[in-house]
Coordinates of C-alpha atoms in Angstrom, one line a residue:
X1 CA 27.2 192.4 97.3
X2 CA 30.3 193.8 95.5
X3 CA 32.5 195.8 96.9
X4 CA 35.8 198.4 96.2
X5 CA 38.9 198.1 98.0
X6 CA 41.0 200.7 98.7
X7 CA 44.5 199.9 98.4
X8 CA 48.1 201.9 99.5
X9 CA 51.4 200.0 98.5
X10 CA 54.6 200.5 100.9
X11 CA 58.2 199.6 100.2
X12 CA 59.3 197.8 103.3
X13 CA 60.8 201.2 104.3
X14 CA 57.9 202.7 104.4
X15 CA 57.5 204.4 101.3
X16 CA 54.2 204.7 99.3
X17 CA 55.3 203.1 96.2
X18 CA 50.7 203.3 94.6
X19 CA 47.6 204.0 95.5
X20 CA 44.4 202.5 94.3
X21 CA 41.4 200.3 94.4
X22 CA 39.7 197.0 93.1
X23 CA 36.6 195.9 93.2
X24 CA 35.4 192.3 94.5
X25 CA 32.5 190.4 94.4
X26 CA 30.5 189.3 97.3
X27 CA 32.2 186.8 100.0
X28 CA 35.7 187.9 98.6
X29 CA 37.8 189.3 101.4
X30 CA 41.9 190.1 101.5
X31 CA 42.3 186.4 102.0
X32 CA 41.0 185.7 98.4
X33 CA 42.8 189.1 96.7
X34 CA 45.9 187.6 98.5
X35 CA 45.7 183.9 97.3
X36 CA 44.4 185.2 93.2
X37 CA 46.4 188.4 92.6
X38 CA 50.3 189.7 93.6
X39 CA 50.6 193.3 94.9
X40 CA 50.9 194.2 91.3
X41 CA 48.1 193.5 90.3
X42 CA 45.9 195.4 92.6
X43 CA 46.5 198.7 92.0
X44 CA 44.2 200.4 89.4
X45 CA 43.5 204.1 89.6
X46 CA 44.0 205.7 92.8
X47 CA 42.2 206.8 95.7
X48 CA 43.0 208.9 99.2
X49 CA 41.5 207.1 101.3
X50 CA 43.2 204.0 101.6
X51 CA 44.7 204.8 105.0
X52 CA 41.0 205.4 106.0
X53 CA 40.5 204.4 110.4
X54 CA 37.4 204.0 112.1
X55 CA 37.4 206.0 115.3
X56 CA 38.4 204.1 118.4
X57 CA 38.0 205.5 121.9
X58 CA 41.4 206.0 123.9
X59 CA 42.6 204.7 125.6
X60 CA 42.6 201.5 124.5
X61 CA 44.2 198.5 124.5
X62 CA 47.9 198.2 123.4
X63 CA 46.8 195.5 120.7
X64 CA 44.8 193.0 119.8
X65 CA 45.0 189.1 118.6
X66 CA 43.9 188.3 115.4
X67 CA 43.0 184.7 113.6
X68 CA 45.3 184.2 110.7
X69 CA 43.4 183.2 107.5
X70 CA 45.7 183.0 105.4
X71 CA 49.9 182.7 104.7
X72 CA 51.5 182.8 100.6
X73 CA 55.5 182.5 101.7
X74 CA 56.0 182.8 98.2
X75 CA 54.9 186.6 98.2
X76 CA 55.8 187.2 101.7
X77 CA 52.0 188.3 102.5
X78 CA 49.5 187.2 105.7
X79 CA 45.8 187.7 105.8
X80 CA 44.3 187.9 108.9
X81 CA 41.0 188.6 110.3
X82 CA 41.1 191.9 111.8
X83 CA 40.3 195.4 109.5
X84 CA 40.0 198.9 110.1
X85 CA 36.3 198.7 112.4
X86 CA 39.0 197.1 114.7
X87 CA 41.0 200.4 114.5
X88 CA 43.7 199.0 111.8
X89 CA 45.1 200.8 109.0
X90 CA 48.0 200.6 107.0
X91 CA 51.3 200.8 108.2
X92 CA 50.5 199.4 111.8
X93 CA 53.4 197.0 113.0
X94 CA 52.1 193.2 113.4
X95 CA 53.9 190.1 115.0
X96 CA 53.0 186.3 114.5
X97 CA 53.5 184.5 117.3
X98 CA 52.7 181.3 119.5
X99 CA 53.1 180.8 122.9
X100 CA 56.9 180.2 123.3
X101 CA 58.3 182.7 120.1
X102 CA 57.8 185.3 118.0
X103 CA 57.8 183.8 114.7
X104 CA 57.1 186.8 112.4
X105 CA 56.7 190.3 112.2
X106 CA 55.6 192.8 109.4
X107 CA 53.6 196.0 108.5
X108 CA 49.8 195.9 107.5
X109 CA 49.6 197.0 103.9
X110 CA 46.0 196.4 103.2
X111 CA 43.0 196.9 105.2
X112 CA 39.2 196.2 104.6
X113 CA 36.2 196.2 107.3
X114 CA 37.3 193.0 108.9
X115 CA 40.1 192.1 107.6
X116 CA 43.6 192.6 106.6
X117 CA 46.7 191.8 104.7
X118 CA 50.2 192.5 106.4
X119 CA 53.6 191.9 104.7
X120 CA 56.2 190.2 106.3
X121 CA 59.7 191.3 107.2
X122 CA 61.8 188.4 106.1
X123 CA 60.7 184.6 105.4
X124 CA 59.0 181.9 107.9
X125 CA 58.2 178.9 108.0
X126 CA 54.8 177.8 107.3
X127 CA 52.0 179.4 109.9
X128 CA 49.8 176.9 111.8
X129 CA 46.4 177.0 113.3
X130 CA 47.6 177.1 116.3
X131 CA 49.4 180.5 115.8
X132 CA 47.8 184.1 116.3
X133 CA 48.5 187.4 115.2
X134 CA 49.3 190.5 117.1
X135 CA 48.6 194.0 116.2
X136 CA 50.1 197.3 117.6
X137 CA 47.9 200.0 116.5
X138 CA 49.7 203.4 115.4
X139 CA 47.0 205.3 116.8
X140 CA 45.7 205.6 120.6
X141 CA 49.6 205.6 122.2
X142 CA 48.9 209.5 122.9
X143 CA 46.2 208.2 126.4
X144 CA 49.8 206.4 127.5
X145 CA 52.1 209.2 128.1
X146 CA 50.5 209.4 131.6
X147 CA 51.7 206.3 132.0
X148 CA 55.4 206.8 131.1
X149 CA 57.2 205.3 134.6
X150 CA 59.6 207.5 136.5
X151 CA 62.5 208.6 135.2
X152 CA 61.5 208.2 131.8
X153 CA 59.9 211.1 129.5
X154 CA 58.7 211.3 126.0
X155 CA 62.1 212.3 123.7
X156 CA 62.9 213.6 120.5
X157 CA 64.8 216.0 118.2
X158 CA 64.6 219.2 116.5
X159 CA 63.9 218.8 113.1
X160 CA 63.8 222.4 111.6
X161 CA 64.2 226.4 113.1
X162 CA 64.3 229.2 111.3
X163 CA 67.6 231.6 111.2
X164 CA 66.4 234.1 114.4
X165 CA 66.0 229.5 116.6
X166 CA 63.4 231.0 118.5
X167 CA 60.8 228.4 117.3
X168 CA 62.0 224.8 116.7
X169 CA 59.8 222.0 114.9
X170 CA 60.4 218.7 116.4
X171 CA 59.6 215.1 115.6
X172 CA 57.3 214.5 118.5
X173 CA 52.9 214.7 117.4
X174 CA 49.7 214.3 119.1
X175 CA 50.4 210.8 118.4
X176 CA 52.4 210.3 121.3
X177 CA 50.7 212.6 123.7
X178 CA 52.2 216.2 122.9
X179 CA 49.5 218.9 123.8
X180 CA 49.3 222.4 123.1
X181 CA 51.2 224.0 126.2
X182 CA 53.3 221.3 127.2
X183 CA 56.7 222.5 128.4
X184 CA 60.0 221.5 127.2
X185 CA 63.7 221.0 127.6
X186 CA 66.4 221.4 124.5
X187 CA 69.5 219.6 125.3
X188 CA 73.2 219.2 123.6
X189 CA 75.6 216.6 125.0
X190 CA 72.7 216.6 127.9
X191 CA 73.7 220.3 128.8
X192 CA 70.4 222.2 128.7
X193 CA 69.9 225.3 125.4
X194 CA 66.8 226.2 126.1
X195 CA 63.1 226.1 127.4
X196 CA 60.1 225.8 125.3
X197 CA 56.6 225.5 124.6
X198 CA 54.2 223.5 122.4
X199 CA 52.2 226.5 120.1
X200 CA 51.1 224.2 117.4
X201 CA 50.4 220.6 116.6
X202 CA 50.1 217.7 114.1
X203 CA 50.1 214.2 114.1
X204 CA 53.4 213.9 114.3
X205 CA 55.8 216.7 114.7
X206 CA 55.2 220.1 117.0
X207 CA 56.0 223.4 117.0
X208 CA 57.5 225.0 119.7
X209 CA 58.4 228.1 121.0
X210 CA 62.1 228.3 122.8
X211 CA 63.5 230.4 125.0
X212 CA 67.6 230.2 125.5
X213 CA 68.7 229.8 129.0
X214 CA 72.6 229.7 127.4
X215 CA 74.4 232.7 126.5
X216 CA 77.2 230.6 124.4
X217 CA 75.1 228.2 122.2
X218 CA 71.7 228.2 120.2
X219 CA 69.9 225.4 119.6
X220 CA 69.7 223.9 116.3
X221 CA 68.7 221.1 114.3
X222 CA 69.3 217.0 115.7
X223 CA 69.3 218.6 119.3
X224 CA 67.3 216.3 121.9
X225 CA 64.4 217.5 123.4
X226 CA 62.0 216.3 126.3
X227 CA 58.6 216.7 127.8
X228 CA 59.7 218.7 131.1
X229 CA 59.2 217.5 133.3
X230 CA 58.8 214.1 133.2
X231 CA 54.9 213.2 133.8
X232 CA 55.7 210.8 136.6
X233 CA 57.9 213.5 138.1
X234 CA 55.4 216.3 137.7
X235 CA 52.6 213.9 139.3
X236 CA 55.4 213.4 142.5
X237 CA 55.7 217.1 142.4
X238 CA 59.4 216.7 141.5
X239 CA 61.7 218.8 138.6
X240 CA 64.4 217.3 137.2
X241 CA 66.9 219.8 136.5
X242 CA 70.5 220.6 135.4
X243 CA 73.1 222.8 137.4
X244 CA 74.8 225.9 134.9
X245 CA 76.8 227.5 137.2
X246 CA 77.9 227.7 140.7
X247 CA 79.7 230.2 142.6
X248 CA 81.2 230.6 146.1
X249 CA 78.9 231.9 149.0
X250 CA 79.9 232.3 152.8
X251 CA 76.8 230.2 153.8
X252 CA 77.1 227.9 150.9
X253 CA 77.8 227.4 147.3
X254 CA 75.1 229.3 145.1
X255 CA 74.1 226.7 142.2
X256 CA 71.8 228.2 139.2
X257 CA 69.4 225.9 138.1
X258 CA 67.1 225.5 134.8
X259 CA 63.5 226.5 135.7
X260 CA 61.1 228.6 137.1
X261 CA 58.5 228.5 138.9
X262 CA 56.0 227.6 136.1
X263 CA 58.2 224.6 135.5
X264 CA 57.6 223.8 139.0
X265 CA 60.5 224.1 141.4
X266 CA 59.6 226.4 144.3
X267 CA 60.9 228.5 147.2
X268 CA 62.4 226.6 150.4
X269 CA 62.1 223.0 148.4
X270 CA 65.7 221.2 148.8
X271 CA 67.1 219.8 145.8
X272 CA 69.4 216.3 145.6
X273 CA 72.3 217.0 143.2
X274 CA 73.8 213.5 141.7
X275 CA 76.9 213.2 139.1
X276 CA 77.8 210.0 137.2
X277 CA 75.2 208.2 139.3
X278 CA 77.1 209.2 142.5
X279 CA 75.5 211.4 145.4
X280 CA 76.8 215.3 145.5
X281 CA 74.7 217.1 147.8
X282 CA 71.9 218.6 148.7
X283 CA 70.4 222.5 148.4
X284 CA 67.4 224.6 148.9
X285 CA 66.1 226.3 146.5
X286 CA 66.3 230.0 147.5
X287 CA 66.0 232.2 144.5
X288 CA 63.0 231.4 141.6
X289 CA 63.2 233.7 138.6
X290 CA 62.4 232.7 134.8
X291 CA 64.2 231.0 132.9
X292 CA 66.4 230.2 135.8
X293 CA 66.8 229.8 139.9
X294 CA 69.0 229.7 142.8
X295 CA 69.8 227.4 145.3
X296 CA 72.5 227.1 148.3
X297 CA 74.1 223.9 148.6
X298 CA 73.9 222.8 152.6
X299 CA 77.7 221.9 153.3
X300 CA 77.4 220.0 155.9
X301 CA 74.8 217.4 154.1
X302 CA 76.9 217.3 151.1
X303 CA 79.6 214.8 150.5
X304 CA 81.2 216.7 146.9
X305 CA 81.2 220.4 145.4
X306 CA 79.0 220.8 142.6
X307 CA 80.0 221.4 139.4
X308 CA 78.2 222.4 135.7
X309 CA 76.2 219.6 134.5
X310 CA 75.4 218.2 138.1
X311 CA 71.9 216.8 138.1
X312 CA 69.5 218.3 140.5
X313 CA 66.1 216.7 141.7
X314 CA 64.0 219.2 143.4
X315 CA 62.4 217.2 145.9
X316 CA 57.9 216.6 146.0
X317 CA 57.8 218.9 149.4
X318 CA 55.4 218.7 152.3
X319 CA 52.2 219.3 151.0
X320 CA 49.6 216.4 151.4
X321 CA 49.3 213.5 150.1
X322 CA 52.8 212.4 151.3
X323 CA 55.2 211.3 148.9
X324 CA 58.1 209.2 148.2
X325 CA 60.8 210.3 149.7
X326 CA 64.6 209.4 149.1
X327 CA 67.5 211.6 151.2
X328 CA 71.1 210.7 152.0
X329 CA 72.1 209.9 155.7
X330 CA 74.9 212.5 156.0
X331 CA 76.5 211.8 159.7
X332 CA 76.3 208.7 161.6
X333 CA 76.9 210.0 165.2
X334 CA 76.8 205.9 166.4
X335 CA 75.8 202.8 165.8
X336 CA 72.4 203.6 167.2
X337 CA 71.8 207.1 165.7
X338 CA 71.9 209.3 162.9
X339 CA 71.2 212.2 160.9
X340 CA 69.1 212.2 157.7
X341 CA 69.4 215.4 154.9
X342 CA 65.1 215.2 154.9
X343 CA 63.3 217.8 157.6
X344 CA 60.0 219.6 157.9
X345 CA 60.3 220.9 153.9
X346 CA 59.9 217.5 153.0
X347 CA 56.9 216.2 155.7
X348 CA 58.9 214.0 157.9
X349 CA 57.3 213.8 161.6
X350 CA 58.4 212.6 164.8
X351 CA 57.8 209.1 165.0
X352 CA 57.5 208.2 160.8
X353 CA 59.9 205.4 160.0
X354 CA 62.2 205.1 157.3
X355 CA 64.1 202.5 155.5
X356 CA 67.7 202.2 154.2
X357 CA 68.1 199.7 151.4
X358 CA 71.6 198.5 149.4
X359 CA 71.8 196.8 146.0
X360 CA 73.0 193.4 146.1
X361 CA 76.6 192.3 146.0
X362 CA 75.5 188.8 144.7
X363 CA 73.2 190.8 142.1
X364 CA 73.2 194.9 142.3
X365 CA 69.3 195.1 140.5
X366 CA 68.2 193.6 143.3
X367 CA 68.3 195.5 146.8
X368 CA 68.3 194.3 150.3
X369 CA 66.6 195.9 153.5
X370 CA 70.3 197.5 155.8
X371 CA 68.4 199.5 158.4
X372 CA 65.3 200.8 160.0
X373 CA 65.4 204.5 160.8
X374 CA 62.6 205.7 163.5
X375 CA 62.9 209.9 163.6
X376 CA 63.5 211.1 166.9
X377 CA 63.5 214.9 166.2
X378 CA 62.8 217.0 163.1
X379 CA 64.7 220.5 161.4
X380 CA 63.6 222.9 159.1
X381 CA 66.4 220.9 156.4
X382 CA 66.9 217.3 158.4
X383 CA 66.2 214.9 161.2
X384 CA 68.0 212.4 163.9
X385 CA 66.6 209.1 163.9
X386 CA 67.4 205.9 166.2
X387 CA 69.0 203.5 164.0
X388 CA 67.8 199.7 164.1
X389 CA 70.1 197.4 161.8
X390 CA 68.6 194.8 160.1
X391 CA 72.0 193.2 158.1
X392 CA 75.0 192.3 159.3
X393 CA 76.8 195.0 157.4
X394 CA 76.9 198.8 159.0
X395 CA 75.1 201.6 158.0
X396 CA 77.5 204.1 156.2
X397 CA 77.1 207.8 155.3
X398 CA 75.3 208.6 152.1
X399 CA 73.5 205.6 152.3
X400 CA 69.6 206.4 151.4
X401 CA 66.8 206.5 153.6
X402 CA 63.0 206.6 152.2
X403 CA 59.5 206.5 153.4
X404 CA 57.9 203.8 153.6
X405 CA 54.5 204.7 155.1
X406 CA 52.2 204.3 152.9
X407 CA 53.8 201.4 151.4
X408 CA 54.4 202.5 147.2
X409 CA 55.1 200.5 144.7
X410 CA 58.6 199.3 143.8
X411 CA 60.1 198.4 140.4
X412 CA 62.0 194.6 140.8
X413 CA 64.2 193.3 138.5
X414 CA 62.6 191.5 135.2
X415 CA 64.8 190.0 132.5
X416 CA 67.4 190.9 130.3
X417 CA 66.6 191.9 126.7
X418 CA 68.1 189.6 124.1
X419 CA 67.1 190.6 121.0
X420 CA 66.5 193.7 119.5
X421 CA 64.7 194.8 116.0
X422 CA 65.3 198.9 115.7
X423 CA 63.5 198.9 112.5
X424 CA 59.9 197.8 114.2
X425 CA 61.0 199.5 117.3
X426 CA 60.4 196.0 119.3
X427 CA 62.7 194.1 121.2
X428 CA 62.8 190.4 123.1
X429 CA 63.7 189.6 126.9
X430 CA 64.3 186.7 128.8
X431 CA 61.7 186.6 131.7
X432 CA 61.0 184.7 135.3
X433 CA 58.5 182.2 133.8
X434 CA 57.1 183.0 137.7
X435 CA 56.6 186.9 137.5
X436 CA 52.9 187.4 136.8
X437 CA 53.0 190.0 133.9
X438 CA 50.0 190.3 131.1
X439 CA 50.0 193.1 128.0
X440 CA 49.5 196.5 128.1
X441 CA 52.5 196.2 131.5
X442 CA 54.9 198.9 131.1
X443 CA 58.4 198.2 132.2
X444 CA 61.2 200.4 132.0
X445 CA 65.1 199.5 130.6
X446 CA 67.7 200.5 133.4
X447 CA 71.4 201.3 132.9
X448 CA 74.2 199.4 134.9
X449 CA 75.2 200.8 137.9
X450 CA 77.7 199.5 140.5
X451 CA 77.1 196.9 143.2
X452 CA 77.1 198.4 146.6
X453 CA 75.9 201.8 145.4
X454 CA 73.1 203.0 147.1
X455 CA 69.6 203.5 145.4
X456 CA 68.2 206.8 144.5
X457 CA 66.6 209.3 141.8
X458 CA 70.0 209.1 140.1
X459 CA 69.7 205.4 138.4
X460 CA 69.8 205.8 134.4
X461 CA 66.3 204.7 132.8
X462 CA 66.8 205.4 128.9
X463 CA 63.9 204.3 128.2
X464 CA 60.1 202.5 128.8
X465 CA 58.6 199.7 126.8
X466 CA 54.8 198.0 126.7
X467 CA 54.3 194.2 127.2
X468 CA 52.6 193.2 123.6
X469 CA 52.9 189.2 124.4
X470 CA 54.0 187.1 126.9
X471 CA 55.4 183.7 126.3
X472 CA 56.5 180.5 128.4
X473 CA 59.7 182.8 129.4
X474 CA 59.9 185.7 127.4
X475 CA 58.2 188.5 126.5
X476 CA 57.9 191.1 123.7
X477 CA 58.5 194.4 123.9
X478 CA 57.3 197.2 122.0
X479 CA 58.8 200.9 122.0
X480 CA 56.5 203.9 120.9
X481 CA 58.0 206.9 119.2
X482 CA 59.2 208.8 121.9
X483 CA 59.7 206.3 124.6
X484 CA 63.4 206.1 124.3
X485 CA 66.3 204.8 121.4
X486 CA 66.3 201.3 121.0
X487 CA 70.0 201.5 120.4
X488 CA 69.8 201.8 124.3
X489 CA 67.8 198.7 124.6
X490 CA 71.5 196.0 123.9
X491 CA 71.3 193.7 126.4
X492 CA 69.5 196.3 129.2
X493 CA 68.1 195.2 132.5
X494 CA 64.1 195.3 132.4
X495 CA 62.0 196.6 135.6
X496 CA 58.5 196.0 136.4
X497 CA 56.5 197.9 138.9
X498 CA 55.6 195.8 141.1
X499 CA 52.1 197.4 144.0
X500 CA 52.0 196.1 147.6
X501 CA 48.9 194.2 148.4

């Protein structure tokens, strides 16, 4: 039976150079428009429906193989058997691959029922049986913002606000999981501008509504902005906020912090402050207003004085299910006991254990059991604990102490990203042929940090990737809008989460 083909042309930026259609007779698929006719000669009239997708359910899987049909090297096109009842359409971001490389990559161009035609980004060499095709799907990425590992939170920019900035469209859609009443967080030099709110939304930009929580600055146009907070954090029960001003007290330094209690933070939660990756202190939250709070710092659990800028981490609290929980030992009375900055406000009991672990100084991703901590008695804001050493180093003031009961899952070293393509928003990394990994993982990029230094909430993670392919030792990585600059991704450590058995 004949057919007509609805066709969009791209320039390999992404530009829609023609539309159209052609009709073909029966049996005559992609494969056979590829091997008779150059782009050129495909276009005839036009049409608006060329980027037409069949509706998948989400989620769904991250991608999906495909059977190469056929490769012209000569016009830098593949066909492959996979089409839009699959969930393809044009534009979606392809790789050829085999089981130890990444041979290819490209953007689909041309989609039918069951199969497509993808052009490729650069030359290869001639495609064998024995390779497959792997398609990431531009659609469905919105079900995976749940998913989005701590630390890590969908990002963007402001694109456009009008002269009074007190609505701000930004590049972020319901493509990657915005939703009408999700909270936000403008930033400049990572200095918070304002709050805001989704009011409106497209594919792929939002509209927002911003409240200023700066008297000196307005926000404006290429300023970063952030689901706030973080899904993992807001799952934990945690904020992550931003000290803007501090100022002397007799019982303690008053900091004011970004948030309210919509945002989450609450009264009587204590908050871990962090600067430059290194511990500060620790406050409770005594003050909740809108836009902004108050907290007093608790001198004698703090090792600095806060300053503008300081992170702060408002902690998950006491409420049931228990948490994870990470607080700073702040005296060390011997070498048999101690006193931990965590107390009834966060859930700890006589009797729970907690654990105090170091980074590595053969390898600092990697962190080694120092000490066992069994609470002996328990404070409104901390707790002694009988200290059992499990090293031969010492335990030291500010190391960090955390729960351990229920056992939670831990993210372990990976690999080390090796090659980076910003333009398809996909990157390679050298892998543990050992560590058990499959696609649809997601791991997360971590900054460096110092050997020695103690592990907490502070540690950078610019960013989160999905596993689209694993090979003999590496893997590939693939970035969605939103999950983080791959500028950031230059030779970065990756983490997996790793769930006790």
């Amino acid at each position: 039976m004949p057919g007509r083909l609805n066709i969009v042309l791209l320039s390999l930026a992404g530009m829609v150079l023609a539309q159209g259609s052609v009709d073909f007779a029966r049996g005559q698929g992609p494969s056979e428009l590829v091997r008779g006719q150059g782009p050129s000669e495909l276009v005839r009239g036009s049409s608006s429906q060329a980027d037409r997708r069949v509706p998948v359910a989400a989620p769904r899987p991250p991608a999906l193989d495909a059977e190469v049909i056929r490769h012209e090297p000569a016009k830098g096109l593949l066909a492959f058997k996979a089409g839009n009842q699959a969930g393809l359409a044009v534009g979606d971001l392809f790789w050829v691959v085999s089981d130890s490389e990444v041979r290819g990559w490209g953007t689909v161009f041309l989609v039918t029922a069951g199969e497509s035609v993808g052009r490729l980004v650069g030359p290869i060499a001639g495609v064998t049986e024995s390779d497959r095709v792997v398609v990431a799907r531009a659609d469905g990425w919105g079900a995976w913002r749940d998913r989005l590992p701590e630390g890590v939170t969908l990002r963007g920019r402001l694109e456009r606000l009008p002269p009074g900035r007190h609505t701000a469209w930004l590049d972020l859609g319901q493509r990657v999981g915005m939703r009408v009443g999700d909270r936000l967080l403008v930033r400049r030099n990572n200095i918070p501008l304002a709050r805001g709110v989704v009011t409106l939304l497209q594919d792929d930009c939002a509209l927002a509504a911003l409240q200023p929580v700066v008297g000196n600055a307005l926000s404006e146009a290429g300023d970063s902005v952030e689901l706030w907070p973080a899904p993992a954090e807001r799952a934990l029960g945690r904020v992550n906020s931003t000290v803007l001003d501090v100022q002397p007290d007799r019982l303690g330094r008053l900091i004011t912090l970004v948030g309210a209690v919509e945002d989450g933070l609450m009264p009587g939660r204590l908050v871990d402050l962090y600067r430059d990756g290194g511990y500060v202190g620790v406050a409770e939250v005594v003050e909740v207003s809108d836009p902004l709070s108050v907290a007093q710092m608790i001198e004698s659990a703090s090792a600095q004085v806060p300053e503008v800028g300081d992170r702060a981490v408002m902690r998950s609290g006491s409420e049931p299910p228990l948490r994870p929980l990470l607080a700073a030992v702040f005296k060390v009375d011997s070498e048999d006991y101690c006193l931990v900055a965590a107390g009834e406000g966060d859930g700890i009991r006589v009797g729970e254990v907690l654990r105090v672990r170091r980074s590595s100084p053969e390898d600092p991703a990697r962190l080694q059991d120092v000490a066992e901590l069994t609470v002996q008695t328990v404070k409104v804001d901390h707790c002694g604990a009988d200290v059992r050493m499990l090293s031969d180093t010492r335990l030291m003031v500010w190391d960090f102490a955390e729960r351990v009961t229920p056992p939670w899952s831990r993210w372990l070293p990976l690999g080390v990203v090796r090659h980076i393509e910003e333009a398809g928003r996909w990157a390679l990394a050298d892998v543990d042929p050992r560590t058990p990994l499959s696609r649809g993982d997601v791991v997360r990029w971590e900054g460096t940090f110092a050997a020695g230094h103690p592990v907490g909430p502070e540690r950078p993670y610019p960013g989160a990737s999905v596993v689209m392919h694993v090979m003999k030792d590496q893997i590939l990585l693939f970035v969605p809008h939103g999950w983080g600059d791959t500028r950031q991704l230059a030779r970065a450590r990756v983490e997996v989460r790793v769930t006790p058995r």
